PDB file of N, CA and C in Angstrom:
ATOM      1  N   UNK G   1       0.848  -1.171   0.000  1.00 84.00           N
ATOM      2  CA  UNK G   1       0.000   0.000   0.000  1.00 84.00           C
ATOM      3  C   UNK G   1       0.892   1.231   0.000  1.00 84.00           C
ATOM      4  N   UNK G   2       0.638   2.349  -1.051  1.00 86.00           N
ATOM      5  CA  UNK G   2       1.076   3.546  -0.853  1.00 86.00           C
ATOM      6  C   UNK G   2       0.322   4.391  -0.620  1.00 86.00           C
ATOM      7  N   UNK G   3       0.662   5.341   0.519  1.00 87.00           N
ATOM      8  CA  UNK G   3       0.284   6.741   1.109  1.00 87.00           C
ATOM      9  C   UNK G   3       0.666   7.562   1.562  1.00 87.00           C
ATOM     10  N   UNK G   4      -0.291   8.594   1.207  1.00 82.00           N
ATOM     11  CA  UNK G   4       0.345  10.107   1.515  1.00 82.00           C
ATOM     12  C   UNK G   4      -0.995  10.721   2.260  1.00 82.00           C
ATOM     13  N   UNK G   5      -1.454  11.592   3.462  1.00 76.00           N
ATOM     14  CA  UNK G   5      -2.237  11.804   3.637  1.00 76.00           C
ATOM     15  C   UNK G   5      -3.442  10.901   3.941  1.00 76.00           C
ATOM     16  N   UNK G   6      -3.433   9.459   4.093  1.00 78.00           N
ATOM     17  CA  UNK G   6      -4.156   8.844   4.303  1.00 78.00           C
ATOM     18  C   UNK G   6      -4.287   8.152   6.141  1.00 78.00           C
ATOM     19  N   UNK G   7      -3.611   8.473   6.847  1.00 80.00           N
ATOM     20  CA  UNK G   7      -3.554   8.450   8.264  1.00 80.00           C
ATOM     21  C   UNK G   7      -5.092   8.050   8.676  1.00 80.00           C
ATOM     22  N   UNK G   8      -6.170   8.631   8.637  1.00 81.00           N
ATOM     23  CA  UNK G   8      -7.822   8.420   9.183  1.00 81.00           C
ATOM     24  C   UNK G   8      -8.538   7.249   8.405  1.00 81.00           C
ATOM     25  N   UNK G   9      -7.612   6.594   7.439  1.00 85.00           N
ATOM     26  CA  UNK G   9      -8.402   5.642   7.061  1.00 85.00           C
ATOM     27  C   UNK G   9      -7.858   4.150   7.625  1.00 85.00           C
ATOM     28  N   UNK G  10      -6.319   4.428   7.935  1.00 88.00           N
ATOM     29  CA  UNK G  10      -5.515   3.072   7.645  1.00 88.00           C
ATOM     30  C   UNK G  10      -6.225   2.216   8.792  1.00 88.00           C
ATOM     31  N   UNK G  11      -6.919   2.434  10.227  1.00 87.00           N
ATOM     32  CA  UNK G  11      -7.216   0.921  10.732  1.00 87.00           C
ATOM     33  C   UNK G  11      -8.195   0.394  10.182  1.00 87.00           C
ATOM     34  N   UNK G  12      -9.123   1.132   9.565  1.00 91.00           N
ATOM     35  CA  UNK G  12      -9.850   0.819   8.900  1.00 91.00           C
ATOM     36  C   UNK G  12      -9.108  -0.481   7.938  1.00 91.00           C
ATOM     37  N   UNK G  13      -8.501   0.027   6.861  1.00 91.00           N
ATOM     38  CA  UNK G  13      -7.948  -0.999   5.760  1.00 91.00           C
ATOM     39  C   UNK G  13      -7.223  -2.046   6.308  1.00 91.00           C
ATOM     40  N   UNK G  14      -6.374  -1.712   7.332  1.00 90.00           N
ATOM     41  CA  UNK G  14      -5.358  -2.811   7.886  1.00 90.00           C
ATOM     42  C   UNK G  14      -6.651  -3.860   8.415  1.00 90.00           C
ATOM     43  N   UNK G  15      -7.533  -3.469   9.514  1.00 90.00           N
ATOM     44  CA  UNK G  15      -8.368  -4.410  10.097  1.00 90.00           C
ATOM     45  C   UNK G  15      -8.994  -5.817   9.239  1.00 90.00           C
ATOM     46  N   UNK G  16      -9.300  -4.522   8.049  1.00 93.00           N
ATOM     47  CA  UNK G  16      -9.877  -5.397   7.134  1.00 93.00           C
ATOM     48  C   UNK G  16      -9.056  -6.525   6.438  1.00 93.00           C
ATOM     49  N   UNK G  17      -7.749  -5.965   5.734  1.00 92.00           N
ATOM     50  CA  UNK G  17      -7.047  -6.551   5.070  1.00 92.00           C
ATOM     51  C   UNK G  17      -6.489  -7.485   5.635  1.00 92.00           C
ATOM     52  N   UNK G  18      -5.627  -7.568   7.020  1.00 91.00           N
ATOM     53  CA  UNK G  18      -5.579  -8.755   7.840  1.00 91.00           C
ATOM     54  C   UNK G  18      -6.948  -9.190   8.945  1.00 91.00           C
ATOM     55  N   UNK G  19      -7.926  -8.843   9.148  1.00 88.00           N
ATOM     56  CA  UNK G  19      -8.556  -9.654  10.119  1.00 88.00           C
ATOM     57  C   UNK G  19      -9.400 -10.154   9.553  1.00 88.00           C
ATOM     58  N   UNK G  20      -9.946  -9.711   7.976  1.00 92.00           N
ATOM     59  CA  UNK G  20     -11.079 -10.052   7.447  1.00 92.00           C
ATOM     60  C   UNK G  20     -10.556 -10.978   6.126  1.00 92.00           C
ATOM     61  N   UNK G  21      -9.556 -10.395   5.321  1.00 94.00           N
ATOM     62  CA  UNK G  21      -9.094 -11.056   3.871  1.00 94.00           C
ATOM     63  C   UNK G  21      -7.638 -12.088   4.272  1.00 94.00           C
ATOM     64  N   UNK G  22      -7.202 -11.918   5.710  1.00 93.00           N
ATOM     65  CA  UNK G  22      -6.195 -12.798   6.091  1.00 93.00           C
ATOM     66  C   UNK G  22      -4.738 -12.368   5.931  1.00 93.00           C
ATOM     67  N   UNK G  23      -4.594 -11.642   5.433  1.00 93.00           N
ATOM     68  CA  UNK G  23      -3.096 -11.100   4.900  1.00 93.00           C
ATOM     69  C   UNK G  23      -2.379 -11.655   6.234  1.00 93.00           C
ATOM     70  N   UNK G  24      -1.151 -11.970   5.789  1.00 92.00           N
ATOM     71  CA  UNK G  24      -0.122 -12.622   6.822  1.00 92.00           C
ATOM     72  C   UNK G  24       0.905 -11.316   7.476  1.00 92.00           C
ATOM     73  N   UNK G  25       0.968 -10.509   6.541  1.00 92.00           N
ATOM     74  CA  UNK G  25       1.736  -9.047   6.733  1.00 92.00           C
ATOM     75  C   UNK G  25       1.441  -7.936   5.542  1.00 92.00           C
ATOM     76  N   UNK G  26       1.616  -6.437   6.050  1.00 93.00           N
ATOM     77  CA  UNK G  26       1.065  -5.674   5.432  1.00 93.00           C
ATOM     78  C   UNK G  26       2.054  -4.316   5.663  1.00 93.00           C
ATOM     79  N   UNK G  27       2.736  -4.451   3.816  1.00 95.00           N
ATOM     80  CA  UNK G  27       3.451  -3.184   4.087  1.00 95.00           C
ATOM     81  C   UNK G  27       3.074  -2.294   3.468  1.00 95.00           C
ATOM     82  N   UNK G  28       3.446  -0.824   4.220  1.00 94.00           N
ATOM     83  CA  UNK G  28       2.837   0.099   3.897  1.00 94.00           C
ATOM     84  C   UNK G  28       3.624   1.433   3.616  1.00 94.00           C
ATOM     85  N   UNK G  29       3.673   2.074   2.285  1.00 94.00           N
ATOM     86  CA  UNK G  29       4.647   2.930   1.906  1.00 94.00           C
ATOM     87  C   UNK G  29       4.297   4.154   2.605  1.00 94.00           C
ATOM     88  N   UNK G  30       4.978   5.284   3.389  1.00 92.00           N
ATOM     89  CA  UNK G  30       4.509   6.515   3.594  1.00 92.00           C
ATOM     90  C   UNK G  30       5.318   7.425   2.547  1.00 92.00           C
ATOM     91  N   UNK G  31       4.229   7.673   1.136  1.00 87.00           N
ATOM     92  CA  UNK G  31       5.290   8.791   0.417  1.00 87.00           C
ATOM     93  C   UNK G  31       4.795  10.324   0.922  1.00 87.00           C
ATOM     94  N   UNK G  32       4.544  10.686   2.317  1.00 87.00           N
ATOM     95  CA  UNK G  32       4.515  12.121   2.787  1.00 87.00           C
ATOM     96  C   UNK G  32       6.369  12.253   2.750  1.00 87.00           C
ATOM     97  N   UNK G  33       6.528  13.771   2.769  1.00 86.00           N
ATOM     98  CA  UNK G  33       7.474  14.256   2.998  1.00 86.00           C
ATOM     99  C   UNK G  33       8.250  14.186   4.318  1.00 86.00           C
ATOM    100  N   UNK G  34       7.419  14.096   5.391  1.00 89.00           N
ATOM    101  CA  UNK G  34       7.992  14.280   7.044  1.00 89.00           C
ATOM    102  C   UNK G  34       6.937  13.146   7.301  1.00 89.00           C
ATOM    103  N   UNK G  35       7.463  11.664   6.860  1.00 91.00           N
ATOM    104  CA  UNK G  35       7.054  10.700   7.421  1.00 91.00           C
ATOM    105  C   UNK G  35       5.916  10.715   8.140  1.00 91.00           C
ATOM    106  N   UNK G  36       4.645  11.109   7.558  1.00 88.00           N
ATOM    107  CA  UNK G  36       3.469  11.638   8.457  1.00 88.00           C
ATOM    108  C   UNK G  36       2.927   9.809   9.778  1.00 88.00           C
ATOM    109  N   UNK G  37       3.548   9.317   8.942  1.00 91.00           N
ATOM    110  CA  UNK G  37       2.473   7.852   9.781  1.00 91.00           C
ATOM    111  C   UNK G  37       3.704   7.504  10.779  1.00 91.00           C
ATOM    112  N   UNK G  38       4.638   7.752  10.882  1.00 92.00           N
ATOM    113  CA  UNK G  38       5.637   7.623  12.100  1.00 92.00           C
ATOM    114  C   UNK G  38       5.218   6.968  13.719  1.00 92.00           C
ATOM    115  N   UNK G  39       4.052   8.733  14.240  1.00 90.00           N
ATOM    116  CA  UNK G  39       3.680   8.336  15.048  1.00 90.00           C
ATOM    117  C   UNK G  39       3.003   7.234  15.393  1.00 90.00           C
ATOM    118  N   UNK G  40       2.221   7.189  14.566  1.00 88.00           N
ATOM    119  CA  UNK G  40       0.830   6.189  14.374  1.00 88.00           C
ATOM    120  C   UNK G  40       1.984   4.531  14.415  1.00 88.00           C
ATOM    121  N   UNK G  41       2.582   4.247  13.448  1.00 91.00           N
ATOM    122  CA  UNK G  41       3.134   3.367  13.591  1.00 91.00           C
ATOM    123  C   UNK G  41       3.609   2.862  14.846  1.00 91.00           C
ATOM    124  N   UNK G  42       4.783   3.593  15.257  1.00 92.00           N
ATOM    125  CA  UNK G  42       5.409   3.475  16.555  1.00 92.00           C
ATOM    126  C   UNK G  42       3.747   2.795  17.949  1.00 92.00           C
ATOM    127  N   UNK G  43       3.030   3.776  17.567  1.00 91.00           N
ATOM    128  CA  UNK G  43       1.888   3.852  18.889  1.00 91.00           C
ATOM    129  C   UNK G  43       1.372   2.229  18.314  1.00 91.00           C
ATOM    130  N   UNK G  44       1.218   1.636  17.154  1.00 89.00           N
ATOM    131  CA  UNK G  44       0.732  -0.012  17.394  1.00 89.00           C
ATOM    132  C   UNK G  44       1.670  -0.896  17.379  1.00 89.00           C
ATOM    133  N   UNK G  45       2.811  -0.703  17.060  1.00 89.00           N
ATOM    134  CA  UNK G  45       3.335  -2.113  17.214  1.00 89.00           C
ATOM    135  C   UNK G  45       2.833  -3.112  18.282  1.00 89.00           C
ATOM    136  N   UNK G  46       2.560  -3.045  19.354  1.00 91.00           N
ATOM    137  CA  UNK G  46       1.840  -3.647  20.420  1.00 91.00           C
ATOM    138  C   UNK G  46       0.644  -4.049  20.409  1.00 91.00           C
ATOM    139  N   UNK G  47       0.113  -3.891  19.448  1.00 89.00           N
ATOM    140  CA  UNK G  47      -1.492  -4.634  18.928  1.00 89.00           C
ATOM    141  C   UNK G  47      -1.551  -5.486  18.162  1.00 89.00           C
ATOM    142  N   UNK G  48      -1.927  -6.467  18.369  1.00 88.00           N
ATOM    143  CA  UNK G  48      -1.751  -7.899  17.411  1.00 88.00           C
ATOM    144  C   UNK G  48      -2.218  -7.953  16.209  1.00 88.00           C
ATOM    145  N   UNK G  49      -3.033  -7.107  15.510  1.00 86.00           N
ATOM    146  CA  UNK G  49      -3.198  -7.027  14.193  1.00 86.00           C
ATOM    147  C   UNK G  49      -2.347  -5.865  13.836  1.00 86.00           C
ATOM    148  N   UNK G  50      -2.223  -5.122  14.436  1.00 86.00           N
ATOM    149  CA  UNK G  50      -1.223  -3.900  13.732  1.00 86.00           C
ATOM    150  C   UNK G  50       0.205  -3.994  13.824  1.00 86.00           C
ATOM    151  N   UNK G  51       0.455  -5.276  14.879  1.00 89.00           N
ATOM    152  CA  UNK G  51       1.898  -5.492  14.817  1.00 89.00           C
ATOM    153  C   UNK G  51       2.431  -6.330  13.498  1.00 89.00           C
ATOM    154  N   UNK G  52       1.646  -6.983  12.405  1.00 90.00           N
ATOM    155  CA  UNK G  52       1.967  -7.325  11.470  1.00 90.00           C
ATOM    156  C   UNK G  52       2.131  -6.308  10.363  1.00 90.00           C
ATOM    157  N   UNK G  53       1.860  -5.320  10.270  1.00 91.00           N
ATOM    158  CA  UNK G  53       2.186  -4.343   9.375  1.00 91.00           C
ATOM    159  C   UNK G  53       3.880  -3.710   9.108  1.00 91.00           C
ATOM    160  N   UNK G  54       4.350  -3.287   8.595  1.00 94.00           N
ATOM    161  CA  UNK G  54       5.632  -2.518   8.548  1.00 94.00           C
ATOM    162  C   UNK G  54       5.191  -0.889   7.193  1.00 94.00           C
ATOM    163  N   UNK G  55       5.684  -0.422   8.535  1.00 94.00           N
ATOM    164  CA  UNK G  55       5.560   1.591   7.436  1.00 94.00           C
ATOM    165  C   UNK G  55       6.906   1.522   7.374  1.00 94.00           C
ATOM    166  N   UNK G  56       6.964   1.813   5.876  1.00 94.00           N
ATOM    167  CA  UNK G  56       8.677   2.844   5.853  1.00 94.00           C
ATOM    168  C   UNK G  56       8.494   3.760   4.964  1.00 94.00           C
ATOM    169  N   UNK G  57       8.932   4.891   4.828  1.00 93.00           N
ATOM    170  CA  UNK G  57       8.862   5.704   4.825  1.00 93.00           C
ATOM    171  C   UNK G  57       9.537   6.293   3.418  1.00 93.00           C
ATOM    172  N   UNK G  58       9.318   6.561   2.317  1.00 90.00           N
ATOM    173  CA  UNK G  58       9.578   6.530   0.954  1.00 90.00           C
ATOM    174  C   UNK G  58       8.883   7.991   0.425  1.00 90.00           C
ATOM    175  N   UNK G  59      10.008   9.322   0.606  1.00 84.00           N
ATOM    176  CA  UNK G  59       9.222  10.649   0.207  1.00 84.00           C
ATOM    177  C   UNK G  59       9.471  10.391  -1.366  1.00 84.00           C
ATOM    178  N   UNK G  60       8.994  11.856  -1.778  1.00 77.00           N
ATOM    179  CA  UNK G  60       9.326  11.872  -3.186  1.00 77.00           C
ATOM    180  C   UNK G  60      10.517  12.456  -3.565  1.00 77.00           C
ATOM    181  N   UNK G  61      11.720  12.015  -4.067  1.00 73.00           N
ATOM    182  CA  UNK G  61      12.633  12.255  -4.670  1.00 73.00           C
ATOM    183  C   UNK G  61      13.130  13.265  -5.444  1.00 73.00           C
ATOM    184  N   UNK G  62      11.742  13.824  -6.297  1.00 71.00           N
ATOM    185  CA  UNK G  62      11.674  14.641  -7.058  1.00 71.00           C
ATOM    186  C   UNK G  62      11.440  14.494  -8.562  1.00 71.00           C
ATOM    187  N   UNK G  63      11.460  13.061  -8.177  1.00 64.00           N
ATOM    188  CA  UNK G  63      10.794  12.092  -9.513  1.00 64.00           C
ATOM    189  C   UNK G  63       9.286  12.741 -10.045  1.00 64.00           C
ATOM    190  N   UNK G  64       9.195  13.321 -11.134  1.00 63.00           N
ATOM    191  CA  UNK G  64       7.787  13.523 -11.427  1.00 63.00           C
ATOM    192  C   UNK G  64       6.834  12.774 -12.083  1.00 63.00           C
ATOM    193  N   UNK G  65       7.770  11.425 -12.607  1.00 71.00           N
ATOM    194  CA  UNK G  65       6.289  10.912 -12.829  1.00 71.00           C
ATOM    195  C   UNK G  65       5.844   9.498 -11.729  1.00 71.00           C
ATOM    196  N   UNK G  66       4.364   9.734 -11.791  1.00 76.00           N
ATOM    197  CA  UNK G  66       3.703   9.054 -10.405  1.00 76.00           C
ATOM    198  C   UNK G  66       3.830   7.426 -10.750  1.00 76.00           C
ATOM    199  N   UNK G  67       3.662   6.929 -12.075  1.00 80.00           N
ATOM    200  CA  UNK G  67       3.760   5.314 -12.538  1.00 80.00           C
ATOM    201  C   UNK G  67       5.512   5.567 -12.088  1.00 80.00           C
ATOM    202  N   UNK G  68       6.192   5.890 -12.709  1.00 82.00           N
ATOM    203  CA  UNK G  68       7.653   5.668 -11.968  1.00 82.00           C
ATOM    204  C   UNK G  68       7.985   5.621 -10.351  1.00 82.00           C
ATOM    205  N   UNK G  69       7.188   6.563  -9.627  1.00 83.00           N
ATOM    206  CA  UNK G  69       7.144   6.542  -8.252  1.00 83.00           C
ATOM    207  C   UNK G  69       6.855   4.787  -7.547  1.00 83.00           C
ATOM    208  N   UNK G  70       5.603   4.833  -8.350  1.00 87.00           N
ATOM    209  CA  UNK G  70       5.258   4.043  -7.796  1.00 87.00           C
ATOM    210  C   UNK G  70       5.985   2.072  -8.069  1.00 87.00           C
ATOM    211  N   UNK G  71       6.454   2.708  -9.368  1.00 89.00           N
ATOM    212  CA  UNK G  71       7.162   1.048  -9.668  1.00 89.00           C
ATOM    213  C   UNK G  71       8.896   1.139  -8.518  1.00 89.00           C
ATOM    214  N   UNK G  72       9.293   2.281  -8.378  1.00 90.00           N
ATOM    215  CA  UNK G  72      10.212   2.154  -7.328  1.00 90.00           C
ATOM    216  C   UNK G  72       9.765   1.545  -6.152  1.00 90.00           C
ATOM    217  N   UNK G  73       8.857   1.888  -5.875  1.00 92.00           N
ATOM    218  CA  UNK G  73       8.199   1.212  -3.866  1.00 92.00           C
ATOM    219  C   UNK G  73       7.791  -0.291  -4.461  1.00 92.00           C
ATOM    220  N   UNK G  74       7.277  -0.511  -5.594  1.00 93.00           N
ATOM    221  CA  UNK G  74       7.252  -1.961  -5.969  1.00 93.00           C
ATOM    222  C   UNK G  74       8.409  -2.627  -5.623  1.00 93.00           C
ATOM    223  N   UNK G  75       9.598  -1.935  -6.300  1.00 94.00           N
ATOM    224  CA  UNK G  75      10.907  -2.607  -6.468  1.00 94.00           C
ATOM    225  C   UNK G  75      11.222  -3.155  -5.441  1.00 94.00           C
ATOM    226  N   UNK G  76      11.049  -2.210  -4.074  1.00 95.00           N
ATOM    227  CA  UNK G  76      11.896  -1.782  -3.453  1.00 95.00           C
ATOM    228  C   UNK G  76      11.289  -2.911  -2.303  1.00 95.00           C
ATOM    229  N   UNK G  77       9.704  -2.905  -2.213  1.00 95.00           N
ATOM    230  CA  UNK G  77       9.318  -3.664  -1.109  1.00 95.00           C
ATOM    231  C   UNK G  77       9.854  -5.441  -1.434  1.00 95.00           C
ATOM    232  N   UNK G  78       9.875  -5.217  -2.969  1.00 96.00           N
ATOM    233  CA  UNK G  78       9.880  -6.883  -3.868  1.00 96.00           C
ATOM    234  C   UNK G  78      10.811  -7.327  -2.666  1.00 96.00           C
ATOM    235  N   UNK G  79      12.057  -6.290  -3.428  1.00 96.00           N
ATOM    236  CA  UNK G  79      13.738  -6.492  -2.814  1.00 96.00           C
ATOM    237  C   UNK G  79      13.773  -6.544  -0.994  1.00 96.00           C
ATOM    238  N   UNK G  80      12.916  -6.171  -0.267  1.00 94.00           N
ATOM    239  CA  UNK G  80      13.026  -6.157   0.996  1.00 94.00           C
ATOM    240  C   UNK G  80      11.981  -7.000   1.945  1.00 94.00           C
ATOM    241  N   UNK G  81      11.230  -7.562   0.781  1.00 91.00           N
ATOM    242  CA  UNK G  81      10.375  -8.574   1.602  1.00 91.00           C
ATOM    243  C   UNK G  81      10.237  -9.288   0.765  1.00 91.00           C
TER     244      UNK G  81
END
């Protein structure tokens, strides 16, 4: 999953995506500039559905186009998970 500005939706999606569709783990790109989901992250690791998730944190580069953006965080999660 990539996001920017999406903070008020994510337990929503996570709940769903692992408690309802099963996902085993769920990573999640933050392309804000100042790592907006930081806090949020840090505050669940300690919850058993939210401790399966991983945020890292992927601003924009300065890359302008958005299909290129986005095949990098492809790459990148491929290569790291």
């Amino acid at each position: 999953l990539i996001v920017k500005d999406g903070e008020a939706y994510l337990h929503e999606w996570v709940d769903y995506h692992i408690a309802v569709m099963k996902f085993q783990n769920v990573y999640i790109y933050d392309h804000s500039d100042d790592f907006e989901l930081q806090q949020w992250y840090n505050q669940t690791r300690d919850h058993p559905i939210y401790s399966k998730m991983v945020v890292r944190h992927f601003p924009n580069d300065g890359d302008t186009g958005h299909a290129r953006r986005q095949a990098r965080v492809y790459e990148d999660c491929i290569r790291r998970y």
